[in-house]
Amino acid sequence: MKKLKYPFIIGLLSVALAACGSNDASDSADKKEDSKTAQTEEQQKQTKEQEKQMKEMQEKLEKQQVDEKKTVALVNDEKILGSEYNQVLQTSQMQMQQMGQDPTTKDAAKQVKNQTIDSLVGQTLLIQDATEKGYKASEDEINKQIEDAKKQYDSEKEFNNVLKQAGLNMDQLKEQLGESIQYNKYVEKEIKAEEVTDKEVKEYYDQYAKQAESAGSEQQQQLPKYEEIKDQIKGQLEQQKKQEKVGEQVEKLKKEAKVDVKI
């Protein structure tokens, strides 16, 4: 607000002093213009600095990528290519940035790389096991998901543009959706997690409420009542338990698999 207020006052003074003569008015106008110029230059300088920092960060992030055709790992003789690695890598980098961390530091870069490889190897093992057990996606199921996705956009052209920006063509999209449907069927049938109890839900809420209380009265006032969010908490805890079981399944499959990481 202060940056806006100062030139506004200069503008008022230039009008008030106009009756004092053309020279005085000219001086005041010059001061007003100088103030605006100084402000504009400072804003441009800040914008350029931000753009420079963003460009430097993007360059650092891209340096962590690998050749798209490079084999980054072999999982039971199935190749995982650099193109797949780079897609998952970008997601891992983004998640770390959202947590306020810099994924380009030496330790963070190593962590992101390991997370990306572990994720790809785990996904591949699960899909391989799902295929072996006969889980698959039908053409109708894939097409239905594509039609549902298109409904989120104003036109098919907009949908295709988004697809292009994601670096995908229709065949690649169908392949990814097919694997997603196959994976969901497999997890639903093969991986069972323990039920979430009411006691666990209440304990989670109480812990959250305690954190809100220690954070201050404002956050405590914003805390929803237990009855309002208990179903949401239960769903979150169910998802956590499911993911833990998925992790256990991956570790089990790893023991029986041949995994060769190439990077």
C-alpha positions as a printed Julia matrix, in Angstrom:
263×3 Matrix{Float64}:
   0.0     0.0     0.0
   2.83    2.43    0.77
   4.2     2.12   -2.75
   0.83    3.17   -4.14
   0.2     5.89   -1.59
   3.38    7.95   -2.13
   2.95    8.73   -5.87
  -0.76    9.42   -5.23
   0.18   12.18   -2.77
   2.68   13.62   -5.28
  -0.14   13.74   -7.82
  -2.38   15.71   -5.46
   0.39   18.18   -4.69
   1.05   18.79   -8.38
  -2.62   19.74   -8.87
  -2.67   22.01   -5.8
   0.46   23.85   -6.91
  -0.71   24.36  -10.5
  -2.05   27.88   -9.66
   1.41   28.96   -8.46
   2.75   29.15  -11.99
   3.75   26.99  -14.9
   7.32   26.44  -13.64
   6.2    25.14  -10.27
   3.61   22.89  -11.92
   6.22   21.56  -14.27
   8.57   20.78  -11.38
   5.82   18.95   -9.52
   4.88   16.94  -12.6
   8.51   16.02  -13.05
   8.69   14.82   -9.43
   5.56   12.72   -9.96
   6.99   11.18  -13.13
  10.33   10.54  -11.41
   8.56    8.78   -8.55
   6.57    6.59  -10.95
   9.71    5.85  -12.95
  11.63    4.87   -9.81
   8.77    2.67   -8.69
   8.42    1.04  -12.1
  12.15    0.43  -12.36
  12.2    -1.2    -8.91
   9.26   -3.44   -9.83
  10.91   -4.39  -13.11
  14.15   -5.12  -11.29
  12.36   -7.38   -8.8
  10.47   -9.14  -11.6
  13.66   -9.73  -13.58
  15.4   -11.08  -10.47
  12.53  -13.47   -9.8
  12.51  -14.62  -13.43
  16.28  -15.15  -13.25
  15.96  -17.24  -10.08
  13.13  -19.3   -11.58
  15.13  -19.9   -14.76
  18.19  -20.95  -12.75
  16.08  -23.31  -10.66
  14.46  -24.83  -13.76
  17.88  -25.4   -15.32
  19.07  -27.16  -12.15
  15.93  -29.34  -12.1
  16.36  -30.27  -15.77
  19.98  -31.27  -15.16
  18.68  -34.07  -12.93
  16.86  -35.61  -15.89
  18.37  -38.39  -18.0
  18.32  -39.3   -21.69
  14.76  -40.35  -22.55
  15.97  -43.47  -24.39
  18.38  -44.54  -21.65
  17.51  -47.68  -19.68
  17.48  -46.56  -16.04
  16.54  -49.96  -14.6
  15.68  -53.54  -15.5
  12.9   -55.23  -13.54
  12.71  -58.93  -14.37
  14.22  -58.0   -17.76
  11.56  -55.31  -18.38
  13.15  -51.98  -19.25
  12.31  -48.73  -17.47
  13.29  -45.89  -19.79
  14.52  -42.39  -19.08
  11.27  -40.92  -20.43
   9.34  -42.68  -17.62
  11.98  -41.71  -15.08
  11.82  -38.02  -16.04
   8.03  -37.9   -15.66
   8.1   -39.34  -12.14
  11.18  -37.26  -11.28
   9.29  -34.03  -12.03
   6.51  -35.09   -9.68
   9.02  -35.89   -6.92
  10.74  -32.53   -7.42
   7.43  -30.68   -7.27
   6.38  -32.45   -4.07
   9.66  -31.53   -2.4
   9.28  -27.88   -3.44
   5.72  -27.82   -2.07
   7.19  -28.92    1.27
   9.51  -25.9     1.18
  12.63  -27.91    0.31
  15.15  -27.39   -2.49
  15.39  -30.59   -4.59
  18.61  -29.41   -6.25
  20.89  -29.61   -3.2
  23.28  -32.58   -3.16
  21.46  -34.56   -0.46
  17.98  -33.7    -1.76
  18.93  -34.63   -5.35
  20.1   -38.04   -4.14
  16.89  -38.47   -2.15
  14.7   -37.5    -5.13
  16.61  -39.87   -7.42
  16.21  -42.8    -5.01
  12.51  -42.04   -4.47
  11.93  -41.9    -8.22
  13.7   -45.21   -8.89
  11.96  -46.92   -5.94
   8.58  -45.69   -7.17
   9.15  -46.9   -10.74
  10.5   -50.27   -9.66
   7.58  -50.74   -7.24
   4.99  -49.79   -9.86
   6.56  -52.15  -12.4
   6.62  -55.07   -9.97
   2.97  -54.55   -9.03
   1.84  -54.3   -12.66
   3.84  -57.42  -13.53
   2.19  -59.32  -10.69
  -1.23  -57.99  -11.68
  -0.7   -59.17  -15.27
   0.47  -62.57  -14.08
  -2.65  -62.92  -11.96
  -4.91  -62.01  -14.9
  -5.97  -58.47  -14.0
  -6.51  -56.22  -17.01
  -8.47  -53.21  -18.25
 -11.05  -53.5   -20.98
 -11.23  -51.1   -23.93
 -14.63  -49.89  -22.69
 -13.2   -49.06  -19.23
 -10.33  -47.09  -20.77
 -12.6   -45.2   -23.17
 -15.01  -44.33  -20.35
 -12.19  -42.75  -18.34
 -11.09  -40.76  -21.38
 -14.63  -39.46  -21.95
 -14.94  -38.55  -18.26
 -11.64  -36.65  -18.49
 -12.8   -34.76  -21.59
 -15.88  -33.51  -19.72
 -13.61  -31.43  -17.5
 -12.66  -29.26  -20.49
 -14.68  -26.87  -22.64
 -13.71  -28.54  -25.9
 -11.84  -31.52  -27.32
  -9.25  -29.08  -28.65
  -8.53  -27.84  -25.12
  -8.29  -31.44  -23.91
  -5.81  -32.28  -26.69
  -3.73  -29.2   -25.86
  -3.48  -30.25  -22.21
  -2.53  -33.74  -23.34
   0.2   -32.29  -25.55
   1.51  -30.12  -22.71
   1.8   -33.26  -20.59
   3.92  -34.83  -23.33
   1.38  -37.52  -24.12
  -0.41  -38.74  -27.22
  -3.68  -40.68  -27.17
  -1.98  -44.09  -27.35
   0.24  -43.24  -24.39
  -2.75  -41.95  -22.44
  -4.66  -45.18  -23.09
  -1.66  -47.21  -21.97
  -1.34  -45.25  -18.72
  -5.07  -45.42  -18.01
  -5.04  -49.16  -18.74
  -2.26  -49.71  -16.23
  -4.05  -47.5   -13.69
  -7.28  -49.51  -13.99
  -5.33  -52.77  -13.85
  -3.45  -51.56  -10.76
  -6.63  -50.48   -8.94
  -8.32  -53.83   -9.61
  -5.25  -55.67   -8.36
  -4.87  -53.62   -5.18
  -8.58  -53.88   -4.37
  -8.59  -57.67   -4.62
  -5.08  -58.71   -3.62
  -4.07  -56.24   -0.92
  -6.17  -56.13    2.2
  -5.65  -53.6     4.95
  -7.0   -53.71    8.49
 -10.19  -51.76    9.12
  -9.9   -48.32   10.66
 -11.58  -48.25   14.06
 -13.59  -45.38   15.57
 -10.95  -45.22   18.3
  -8.2   -44.57   15.74
 -10.27  -41.86   14.07
 -10.95  -40.13   17.41
  -7.29  -40.35   18.46
  -6.21  -38.79   15.16
  -8.72  -35.94   15.61
  -7.63  -35.34   19.22
  -4.01  -35.15   18.16
  -4.9   -32.68   15.41
  -6.95  -30.61   17.88
  -4.02  -30.53   20.3
  -1.72  -29.21   17.56
  -4.3   -26.54   16.68
  -4.53  -25.5    20.33
  -0.75  -25.11   20.64
  -0.67  -23.12   17.37
  -2.95  -20.42   18.79
  -6.55  -19.4    19.32
  -7.18  -18.43   15.68
  -6.35  -21.89   14.33
  -8.24  -23.49   17.21
 -11.36  -21.5    16.29
 -11.08  -22.74   12.69
 -10.95  -26.38   13.8
 -14.02  -28.28   12.48
 -16.1   -30.33   14.9
 -15.32  -34.05   15.12
 -18.65  -35.11   13.6
 -18.03  -32.87   10.59
 -14.74  -34.46    9.54
 -14.69  -37.95   11.06
 -15.56  -39.58    7.71
 -12.8   -37.61    5.99
 -10.29  -38.7     8.64
 -11.4   -42.31    8.33
 -10.88  -42.21    4.57
  -7.42  -40.73    5.01
  -6.42  -43.38    7.55
  -7.79  -46.14    5.31
  -5.66  -44.82    2.47
  -2.58  -44.74    4.7
  -3.08  -48.34    5.79
  -3.62  -49.4     2.19
  -0.4   -47.69    1.11
   1.51  -49.4     3.9
   0.25  -52.78    2.69
   1.15  -51.88   -0.9
   4.67  -51.08    0.31
   4.87  -54.43    2.07
   3.74  -56.16   -1.14
   6.44  -54.36   -3.14
   9.12  -55.48   -0.68
   7.84  -59.05   -0.94
   7.95  -58.94   -4.74
  11.46  -57.44   -4.68
  12.78  -60.47   -2.83
  11.58  -62.73   -5.63
  12.53  -60.36   -8.5
  15.63  -59.46  -10.45
  16.14  -55.7   -10.23
  19.09  -54.0   -11.88
  19.33  -50.21  -11.46
  21.44  -48.6   -14.19
  21.8   -45.02  -12.88
